[in-house]
XYZ file of C-alpha atoms in Angstrom:
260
model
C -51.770 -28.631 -15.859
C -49.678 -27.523 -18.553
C -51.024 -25.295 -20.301
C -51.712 -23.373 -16.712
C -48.263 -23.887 -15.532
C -47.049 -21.589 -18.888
C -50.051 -19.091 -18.481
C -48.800 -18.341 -15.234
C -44.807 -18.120 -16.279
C -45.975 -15.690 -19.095
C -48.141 -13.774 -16.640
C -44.525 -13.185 -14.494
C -42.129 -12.954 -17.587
C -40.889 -9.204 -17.075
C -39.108 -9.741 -20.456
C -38.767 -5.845 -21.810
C -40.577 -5.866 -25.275
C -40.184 -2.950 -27.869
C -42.754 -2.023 -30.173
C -41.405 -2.671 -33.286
C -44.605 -0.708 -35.296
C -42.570 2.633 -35.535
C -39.264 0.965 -35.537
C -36.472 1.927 -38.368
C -35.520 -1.561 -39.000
C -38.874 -3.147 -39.138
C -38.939 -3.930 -42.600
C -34.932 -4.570 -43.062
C -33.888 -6.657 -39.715
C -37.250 -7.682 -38.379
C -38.004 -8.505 -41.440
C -35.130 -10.920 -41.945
C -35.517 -11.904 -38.488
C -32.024 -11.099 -37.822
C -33.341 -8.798 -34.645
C -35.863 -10.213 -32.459
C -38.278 -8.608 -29.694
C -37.059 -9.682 -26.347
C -34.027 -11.149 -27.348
C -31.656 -8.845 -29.684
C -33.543 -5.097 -29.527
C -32.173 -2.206 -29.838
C -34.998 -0.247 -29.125
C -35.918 -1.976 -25.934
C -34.390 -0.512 -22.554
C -32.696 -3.588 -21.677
C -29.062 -3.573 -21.380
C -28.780 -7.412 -22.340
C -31.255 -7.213 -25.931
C -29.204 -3.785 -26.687
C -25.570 -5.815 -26.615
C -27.240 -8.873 -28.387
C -28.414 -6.314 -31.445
C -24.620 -4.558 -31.276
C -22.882 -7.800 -31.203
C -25.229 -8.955 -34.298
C -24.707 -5.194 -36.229
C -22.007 -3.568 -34.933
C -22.102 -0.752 -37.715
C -25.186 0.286 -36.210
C -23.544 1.632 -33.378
C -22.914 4.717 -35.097
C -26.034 5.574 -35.139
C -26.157 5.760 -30.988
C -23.141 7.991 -29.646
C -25.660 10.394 -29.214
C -28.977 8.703 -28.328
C -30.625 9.442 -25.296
C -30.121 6.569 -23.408
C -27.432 6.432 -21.539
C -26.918 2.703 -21.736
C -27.749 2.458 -25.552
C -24.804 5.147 -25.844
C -22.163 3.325 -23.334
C -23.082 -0.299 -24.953
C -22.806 1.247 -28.252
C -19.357 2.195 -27.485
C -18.140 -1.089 -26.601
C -19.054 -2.057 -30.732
C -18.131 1.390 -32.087
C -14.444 1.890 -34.258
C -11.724 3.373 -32.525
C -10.975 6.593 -34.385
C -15.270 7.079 -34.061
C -14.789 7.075 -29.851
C -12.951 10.506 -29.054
C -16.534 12.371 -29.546
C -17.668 10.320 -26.204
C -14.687 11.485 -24.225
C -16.888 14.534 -22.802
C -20.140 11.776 -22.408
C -22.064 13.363 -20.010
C -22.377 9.587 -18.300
C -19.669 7.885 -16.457
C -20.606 4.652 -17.645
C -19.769 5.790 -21.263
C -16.720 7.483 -20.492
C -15.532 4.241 -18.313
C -15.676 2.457 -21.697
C -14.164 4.724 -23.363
C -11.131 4.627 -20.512
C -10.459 0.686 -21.353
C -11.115 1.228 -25.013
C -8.910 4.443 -26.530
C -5.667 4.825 -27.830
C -2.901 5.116 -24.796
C -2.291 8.402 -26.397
C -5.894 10.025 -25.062
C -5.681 8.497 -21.721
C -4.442 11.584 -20.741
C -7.938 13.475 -21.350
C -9.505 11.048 -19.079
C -7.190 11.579 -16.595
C -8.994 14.356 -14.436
C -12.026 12.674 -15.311
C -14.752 13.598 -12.060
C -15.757 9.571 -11.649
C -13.000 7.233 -9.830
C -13.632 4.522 -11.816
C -12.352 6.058 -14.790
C -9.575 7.535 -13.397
C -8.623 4.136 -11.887
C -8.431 2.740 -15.273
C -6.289 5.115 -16.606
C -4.129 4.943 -13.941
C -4.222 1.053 -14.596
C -3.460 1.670 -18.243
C -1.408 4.703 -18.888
C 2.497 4.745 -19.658
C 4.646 4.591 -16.666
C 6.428 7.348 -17.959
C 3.192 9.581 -17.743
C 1.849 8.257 -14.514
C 3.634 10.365 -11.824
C 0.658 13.046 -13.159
C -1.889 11.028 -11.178
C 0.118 10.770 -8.400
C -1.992 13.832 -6.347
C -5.394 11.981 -7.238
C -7.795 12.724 -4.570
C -8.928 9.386 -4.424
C -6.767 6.806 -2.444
C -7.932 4.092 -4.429
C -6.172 5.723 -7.356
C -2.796 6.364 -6.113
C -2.952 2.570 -5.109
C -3.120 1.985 -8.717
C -0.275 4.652 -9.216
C 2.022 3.387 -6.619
C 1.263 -0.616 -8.298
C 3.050 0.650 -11.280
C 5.029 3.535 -11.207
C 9.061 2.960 -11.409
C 10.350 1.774 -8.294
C 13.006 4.722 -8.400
C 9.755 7.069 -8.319
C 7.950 5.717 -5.485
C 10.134 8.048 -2.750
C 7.118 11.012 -3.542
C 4.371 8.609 -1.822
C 5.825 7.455 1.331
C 4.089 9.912 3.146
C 0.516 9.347 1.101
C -1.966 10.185 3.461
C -3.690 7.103 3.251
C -2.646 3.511 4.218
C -3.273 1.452 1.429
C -0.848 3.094 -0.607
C 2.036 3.691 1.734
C 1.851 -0.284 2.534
C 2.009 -0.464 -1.278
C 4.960 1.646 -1.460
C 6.692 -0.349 1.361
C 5.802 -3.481 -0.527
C 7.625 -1.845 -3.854
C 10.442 0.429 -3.172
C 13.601 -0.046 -2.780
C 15.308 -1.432 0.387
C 17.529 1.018 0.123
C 15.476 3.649 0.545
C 12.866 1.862 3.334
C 14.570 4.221 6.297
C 12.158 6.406 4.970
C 9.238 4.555 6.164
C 10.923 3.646 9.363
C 8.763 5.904 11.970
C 5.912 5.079 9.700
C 2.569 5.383 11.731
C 1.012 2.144 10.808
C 2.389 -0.639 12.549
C 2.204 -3.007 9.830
C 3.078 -0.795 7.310
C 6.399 -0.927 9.702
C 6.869 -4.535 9.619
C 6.613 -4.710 5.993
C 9.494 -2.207 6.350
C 11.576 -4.477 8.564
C 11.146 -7.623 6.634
C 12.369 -6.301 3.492
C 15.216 -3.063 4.537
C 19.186 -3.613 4.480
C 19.974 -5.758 7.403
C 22.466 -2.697 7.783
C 19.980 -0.337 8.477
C 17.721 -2.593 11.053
C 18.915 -0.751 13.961
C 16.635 2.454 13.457
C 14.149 -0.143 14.162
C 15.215 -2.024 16.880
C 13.673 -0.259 19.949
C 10.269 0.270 17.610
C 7.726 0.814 20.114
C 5.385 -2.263 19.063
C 6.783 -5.538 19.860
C 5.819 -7.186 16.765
C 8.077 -4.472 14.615
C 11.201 -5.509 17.036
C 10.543 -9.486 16.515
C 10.913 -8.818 12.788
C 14.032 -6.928 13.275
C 15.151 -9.803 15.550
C 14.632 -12.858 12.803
C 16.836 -10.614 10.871
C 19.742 -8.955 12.774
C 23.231 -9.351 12.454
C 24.723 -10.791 15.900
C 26.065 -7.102 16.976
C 22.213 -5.856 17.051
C 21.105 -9.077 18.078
C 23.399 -8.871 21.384
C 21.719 -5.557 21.835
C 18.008 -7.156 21.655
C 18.138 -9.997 24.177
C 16.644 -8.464 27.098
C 14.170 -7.079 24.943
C 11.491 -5.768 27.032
C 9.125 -8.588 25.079
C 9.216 -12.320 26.230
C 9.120 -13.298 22.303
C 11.627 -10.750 20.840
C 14.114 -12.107 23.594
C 13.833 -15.312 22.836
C 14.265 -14.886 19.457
C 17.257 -12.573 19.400
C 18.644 -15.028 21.968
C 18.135 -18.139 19.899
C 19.678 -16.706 16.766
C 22.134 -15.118 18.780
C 23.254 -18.533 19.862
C 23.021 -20.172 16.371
C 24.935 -17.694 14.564
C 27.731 -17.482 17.455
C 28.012 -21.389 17.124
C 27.847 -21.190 13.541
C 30.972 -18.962 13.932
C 33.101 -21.252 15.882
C 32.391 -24.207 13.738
C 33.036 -21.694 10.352
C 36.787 -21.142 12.884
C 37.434 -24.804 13.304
């Protein structure tokens, strides 16, 4: 029962297996057993013997920046030495060049930055100075200028409130500062707007007091000073009325007690 039940897992084992007959290290590593067929190959086509053989001769690696196989060439990256990388800067693969985006000096991020895959360009945007990452700031893809508007000085941000896409102007809400969130006021997305009324000067909450969604006005209303609150309590919303009302009342009788 056995010996049928491991015939049949070896029938099904899809374990890639080199031939090692024409292979340059047969008599060196094979031969010291310090690579093994199915398990640490760098021969095989299999992403998980390649980094095994790397991880167990990383000087080999040099040997691969140009192989054919796009995997051997992005794994051997991962193992290769840092001034041996720029070379695989123009890799013709995106899953080489995406190592080479978390791997090089901060200096060559720069090279990477116009990069075609998204990925890449993410990364740099993830990694490069802030002082240098206002460049990336007209990325086609909105997915990097989230990255860009994560990290770039708050006193920079001003250039993105009008980004095209959502995710980055609710970023930029989330970020800049509250001085400068009347520029986001009339934004079209309404919780891009609450974001703005949450965190602006409680100076400047009028512009959004007669917002035309009522959840905008209710977070102007937990907010407001009693002037603007006066204004908001027959607010055309049942829940923005009350809620001016109610701290409308609390502040006024926090006032008289404050006088006595």
């Amino acid at each position: 029962m056995l010996a049928s039940s491991l015939a049949e897992q070896d029938q099904f084992d899809l374990t890639p297996l080199a031939d090692c007959s024409h292979c340059a290290y047969r008599d060196t590593l094979l031969a010291t057993g310090t690579c093994k067929p199915g398990d640490r190959c760098v021969v095989a086509e299999s992403g998980r013997q390649i980094d095994r053989f790397f991880k167990a001769h990383p000087v080999y690696a040099l040997n691969y920046t140009q192989d054919p196989f796009w995997e051997r060439r992005a794994i051997a990256a991962q193992y290769l030495p840092t001034n041996h990388l720029r070379p695989l800067l123009t890799d013709p693969d995106e899953a080489v060049r995406r190592v080479l985006a978390y791997r090089v000096p901060v200096e060559w991020l720069l090279e990477l930055s116009q990069d075609s895959d998204r990925e890449v360009r993410v990364t740099v945007a993830d990694r490069l100075p802030e002082t240098q990452l206002e460049l990336m700031a007209n990325d086609p893809d909105y997915l990097v200028r989230t990255y860009v508007a994560k990290r770039l000085p708050k006193g920079r941000l001003f250039r993105l409130v009008a980004d095209p896409d959502n995710e980055v102007r609710r970023t930029v809400a989330e970020r800049i500062p509250s001085v400068s969130l009347g520029l986001m006021a009339n934004d079209q997305e309404v919780n891009i707007r609450r974001i703005v009324a949450q965190r602006m000067e409680v100076d400047d909450l009028a512009m959004m007091s007669k917002d035309e969604d009522w959840t905008v006005r209710y977070e102007v209303a937990l907010r407001a000073e009693p002037e603007l609150l006066k204004q908001m309590l027959d607010d055309a919303d049942e829940e923005v009325s009350f809620t001016a009302r109610e701290r409308w009342e609390a502040l006024a009788m926090e006032a008289t007690h404050a006088a006595d």
